[in-house]
Each structure stands twice: as structure tokens, then as C-alpha cells.
Amino acid sequence: MTTADALDALLTGDGTETVDDAFSTAALAALDTDEEFPSRAVRALDEAGLPAHYVLSDGAELPETVRLLRAVARRDLTVAIAHGKTFLGTAPVWVAGTAEQITDLAERVRGADAVCWGLTERGHGADLLAGELAAVAEDSGGWRLDGEKWLINNATRAALACVLARTDPAGGARGFSLFLVDRQRLPEGSWRNLPKIRTHGIRGADISGFALDGARVPADALIGGEGDGIPIVLKTLQLTRIAVGALSLGAADHALRLARDFAAGRELYGRRLADIPHIRRVLGRAATSALLAEAVSLLATRSAHTLPGELSVVAPIAKAYVPTVTQETLTTLGELLGVRGFLTSPPGGGFAKLERDHRICAIFDGSTVVNRAALLNQLPRLARQLRRRRADTDGVRAAADLTAPLPPFAPDRLSLLSVTGCGAVQSLPDTVERVRRTGPPELAALTGPLLDELDLLEKESATFVPVAGGLPSTAFDLAERYERAYAAAACLLLWQENPDLRTGPLGAGALWPRACLTALLGADDNAVSDAMAGVLLDWNAPEFTLLGGAA
């Protein structure tokens, strides 16, 4: 397996910017202009061993997978999306495959075979229960698949496809099954590639589809049992929705670097932009938002190992929160960059492409609305658990302690509904009490308004009842507030459990958690924003992170 440092070295190269470098800005910009797939960059990642980190069944840990994908996304989102799709395509097998299926697929993935996930269809979008691609059992014990999958990432280039198919003509929640389709084993002519779709962002990605006509697959292509397709997909999404956060974190790293360099190097009326109070506050708040997204992602990725039974709640929170906050940050920084943010050639620095590419992240694996609806459907149970203040404290603290060894991924512990609610939010009062005991006072002072918000959320959630056939728009405010409660819990838990996060320029005076809680409470603290901007302007590492790297 590759390491984050080795991957950074690969992505950075020798510092030159020539078209001969697969990861140079010039080469990637040219591919975007020509809408060409980044084949050389993807091949380089294969050779570096990145695919091995997609094999969760063999010791790979989701936090490290996310960290590596973040490094790629920081360089180019199109490349990260093109390569990372294999993780999405293989995840159903790690969740529900047999030992033999897992072993065989792991070998193929380590050998750099790309895998796509065939879920959506033309005209049906996210409505998976409307899928028409059908699988019919044959007397031989195998299956015949017929139909189309459309808007599929890597559909043309994938060697294998994890395909959701209707196995009961009546459909329904138990009317679909998953199949791992190996194109090399199909009868000739039974797989047909559909044309690449032109997209606003990630222009070079292989967003296309495929049509199956008499595609016969063996019995061992079935993942899980017949009729298990939808439950497996829902459990798999708990992993992939968290993993998508890597794309947003990488995008934020890239955007902050561009904005920092612009503000530090640009003068207006004889004054450096970075010294203008308003500009510093914009930079400071953007940096704070990036750290909030990272805190949520850190706790969520580790929870996949320590609290897998709660992922049905944690995953939609992370998927709704991280891309949304990042997109808002990109919008703000685009305004700071002014016309440069719209340029597709120097001195634009690639921001226009970055902003275009990131827009898809909020849609991948369920839009923000879809994920908030998934959270709201569990809100009555979450409200009861919040009222009881019960939580798996050991699991929560293990998720927050970045030095604690993670247990192996346990797919059998995934659940469609969280029986225990969300431990991080439910233990927030206890976490606040620990912060008040240990300080510092500046941070403890913010916890009173935070608990007031939590009490109000508890009261209003207690009377909420999901409505069959749709949710009122006012309900989504509750989902957003629950996300903010989770973000606050993530910040305070990480602060409490990791002494290293209490040091350095971000930890001094509890700067980063103070800034994050201030933002979550919707308050203004110009001194905190100014201090955060100062840290960002002095930062010399490729990623702006809680995990270190500043000068």
C-alpha cells in the first residue's frame, strides 16, 4: 500500500509544470478543455498502489482511504473521481460478498481493474425502485441480464460492474438484487457501451453508461441473496457517502491555497489584500469552514470502524454537511478572487475548473436533500435517544481519538436503522462538561449557547413525525440543526481526545475549536477570524488540516 507522503511526492513531482507531467496543472487543464479522460494520471495512481486502499476487507481503513483520496482531489477532482469510483463499485462486495467473492475481487482491484457501480437509469434518477434492468434466473443456475444503466462513472472503462437489477417483476424493496458482472466472462455482444455524456464539471471523467442484452452471468455473480439488492445498497451507501467527503476536503485545500496566495501577493491601493480587515475575515471564516468539514469527516470515517451500527445516521449527516459547507466556502472564495475566479487560464490558477468540478460532489450518492430526508426519517428515534442521553461512550471516544487503533471493518454490524441513535450528539452534554472542567475558559464560554441550541433541537424534534409521501420544507431546518450539533460534537470530542490538536498555531488559545463553535452558533468574532486568517497565511503545507503541517 502507498502512504500519504509517497502519494504527495507523486502528485507534486519535481515541481515543473510541463505537459509531460501527468499531474501538472497544464496537463490537467488541457485534458479538461478537450474533455479527455486522465488516463496517465489514473495509471500512475494504480502503479502507486492506491487501489489496495479500496479493499476494506483486507485491513484497509476508511480514514486512510479518505486521506489518500483527499490528496488526489487536492490536485485534481476529475482524477480523484475517475479513480475513486472503484471504491464505490467494490464496496457492496465488502459489505455482503462471500469469502470467495471478496478474495477474487480484492485480487482484481489490487491488479488495477476498475469497477463501476451500475445503480441509476435513464428517466429514473435516484428512484432505484423504478429500475427496469432485469435479471431472470435460468435453468443453468445463472442469470440473464437485460437493460440499461445510465450516468455511470467509469461505465466504459470498468472491467467489472456491480449492477442493481430487478429480479421480481413486481419490484418493491425486496424485488432487486445485486450482481458483480465481469465483462470478460460475458457472451460476445451482450455488453454495449453508451456514449459519454458531456458534463458541466469533471469534463474528462467517463460519465456514460452501458446496455446489457442477453448478458448471462454465473450463479456466483449474485451478491448476497436474491432480493437483497436494496438493503445492500443502503448499507453500502453508508460507507460511500462518508468517503465522498474526501473530494470536498481536497477541493477546500486547493481553494484555500489559491485564495491565500492571491491575498498575500496582491496589492490594492498600495496595501496588501491580506492586510485588509474584511479580506482577513473572509479568509479566516473560509479556513474555519474547512476545518469544520474536516472535523465531521474525521469523526465519521473513524465511526465506520468503531460505531458501524450508527452509520445510517452518521453517513447522511457527513454527506449533507461536508460538500454543502465546502461549496459555500468555494462561493465565498470565488468572490474574493474576483474575475480571476472565472478565468480558465493563468492567472486564474484553476479555480474555475475546481468550482465547476466540485458541484457534482453534493449530488454523488444521494443529493443533500436525499440525505437530509434519510436523517429526518430517523429523527423520532434520534429525539428519544437524545432525551435519554444514552451513548456508546467507548465507541464515541475511540472514534475521536486519532491515535487509537481501529478495529477491522465489520460489515455484519451495519444496520439500516440505528438502534442506538447518534452517540456523538447524545453525549454532547457530557463532552461539554469535560470541556468546562479542563478549559480553556474561552472555549468553555461558548458551550452554554451550544447546549441551549441542543435543548431547543431536542424539544422541537420530539414533536416531529415523518409524513408519508414527502416531508415539509420546514422539516429540513431540523436536519441542518442536527448536522450542526454533530459538527459541534466532533470539534469538542477531537479537542478533548487529542492533545496534539491542542498545540501549534491552530491549538494555541483553543483557536480552531473556538472559531468552529463561533461559526456553528452563527456568531461573529472578528478577532478569532483574524487570528485564523493569520494561521492560514503562514501555512506552508499542501493541505490545511487539523493534523498539522503549518510552519
CSV table of C-alpha atoms in Angstrom, one decimal, residues 7 11 22-24 27-29 31 36-46 50 54 69 71-86 153-154 202-205 247 353 357:
chain,number,residue,atom,x,y,z
A,7,LEU,CA,1.4,9.9,-2.8
A,11,LEU,CA,1.4,14.3,-7.1
A,22,ALA,CA,0.5,13.7,-15.7
A,23,PHE,CA,-0.3,15.7,-12.7
A,24,SER,CA,0.9,19.1,-13.8
A,27,ALA,CA,-1.7,18.8,-18.5
A,28,LEU,CA,-4.8,18.5,-16.3
A,29,ALA,CA,-6.2,21.8,-17.7
A,31,LEU,CA,-7.5,17.4,-20.6
A,36,GLU,CA,-10.4,13.7,-22.3
A,37,PHE,CA,-10.1,11.1,-19.6
A,38,PRO,CA,-6.9,11.5,-17.4
A,39,SER,CA,-5.6,8.1,-18.3
A,40,ARG,CA,-1.9,8.7,-17.5
A,41,ALA,CA,-2.8,10.1,-14.0
A,42,VAL,CA,-5.1,7.2,-13.2
A,43,ARG,CA,-2.4,4.7,-14.4
A,44,ALA,CA,0.2,6.5,-12.1
A,45,LEU,CA,-2.2,6.1,-9.1
A,46,ASP,CA,-2.6,2.4,-10.0
A,50,LEU,CA,-3.8,3.3,-4.3
A,54,TYR,CA,-10.2,0.4,-1.6
A,69,LEU,CA,-8.3,10.4,-2.0
A,71,ALA,CA,-4.6,14.2,-1.5
A,72,VAL,CA,-5.6,13.3,-5.1
A,73,ALA,CA,-8.6,15.6,-5.0
A,74,ARG,CA,-6.4,18.4,-3.8
A,75,ARG,CA,-4.5,18.1,-7.1
A,76,ASP,CA,-7.5,17.4,-9.4
A,77,LEU,CA,-11.1,16.4,-8.7
A,78,THR,CA,-11.6,14.8,-12.0
A,79,VAL,CA,-8.7,12.4,-11.4
A,80,ALA,CA,-9.9,11.6,-7.9
A,81,ILE,CA,-13.5,10.9,-9.1
A,82,ALA,CA,-12.3,8.8,-12.0
A,83,HIS,CA,-10.0,6.7,-9.8
A,84,GLY,CA,-12.1,6.6,-6.6
A,85,LYS,CA,-15.1,5.2,-8.4
A,86,THR,CA,-13.6,1.8,-7.9
A,153,ASN,CA,-19.0,6.9,-13.7
A,154,ASN,CA,-16.3,4.7,-15.4
A,202,ILE,CA,-15.4,16.8,-14.3
A,203,ARG,CA,-15.4,17.1,-18.1
A,204,GLY,CA,-12.8,14.5,-18.6
A,205,ALA,CA,-14.5,11.8,-16.5
A,247,LEU,CA,-13.4,15.1,-2.6
A,353,LYS,CA,-12.4,24.3,-13.0
A,357,ASP,CA,-15.9,20.1,-10.7
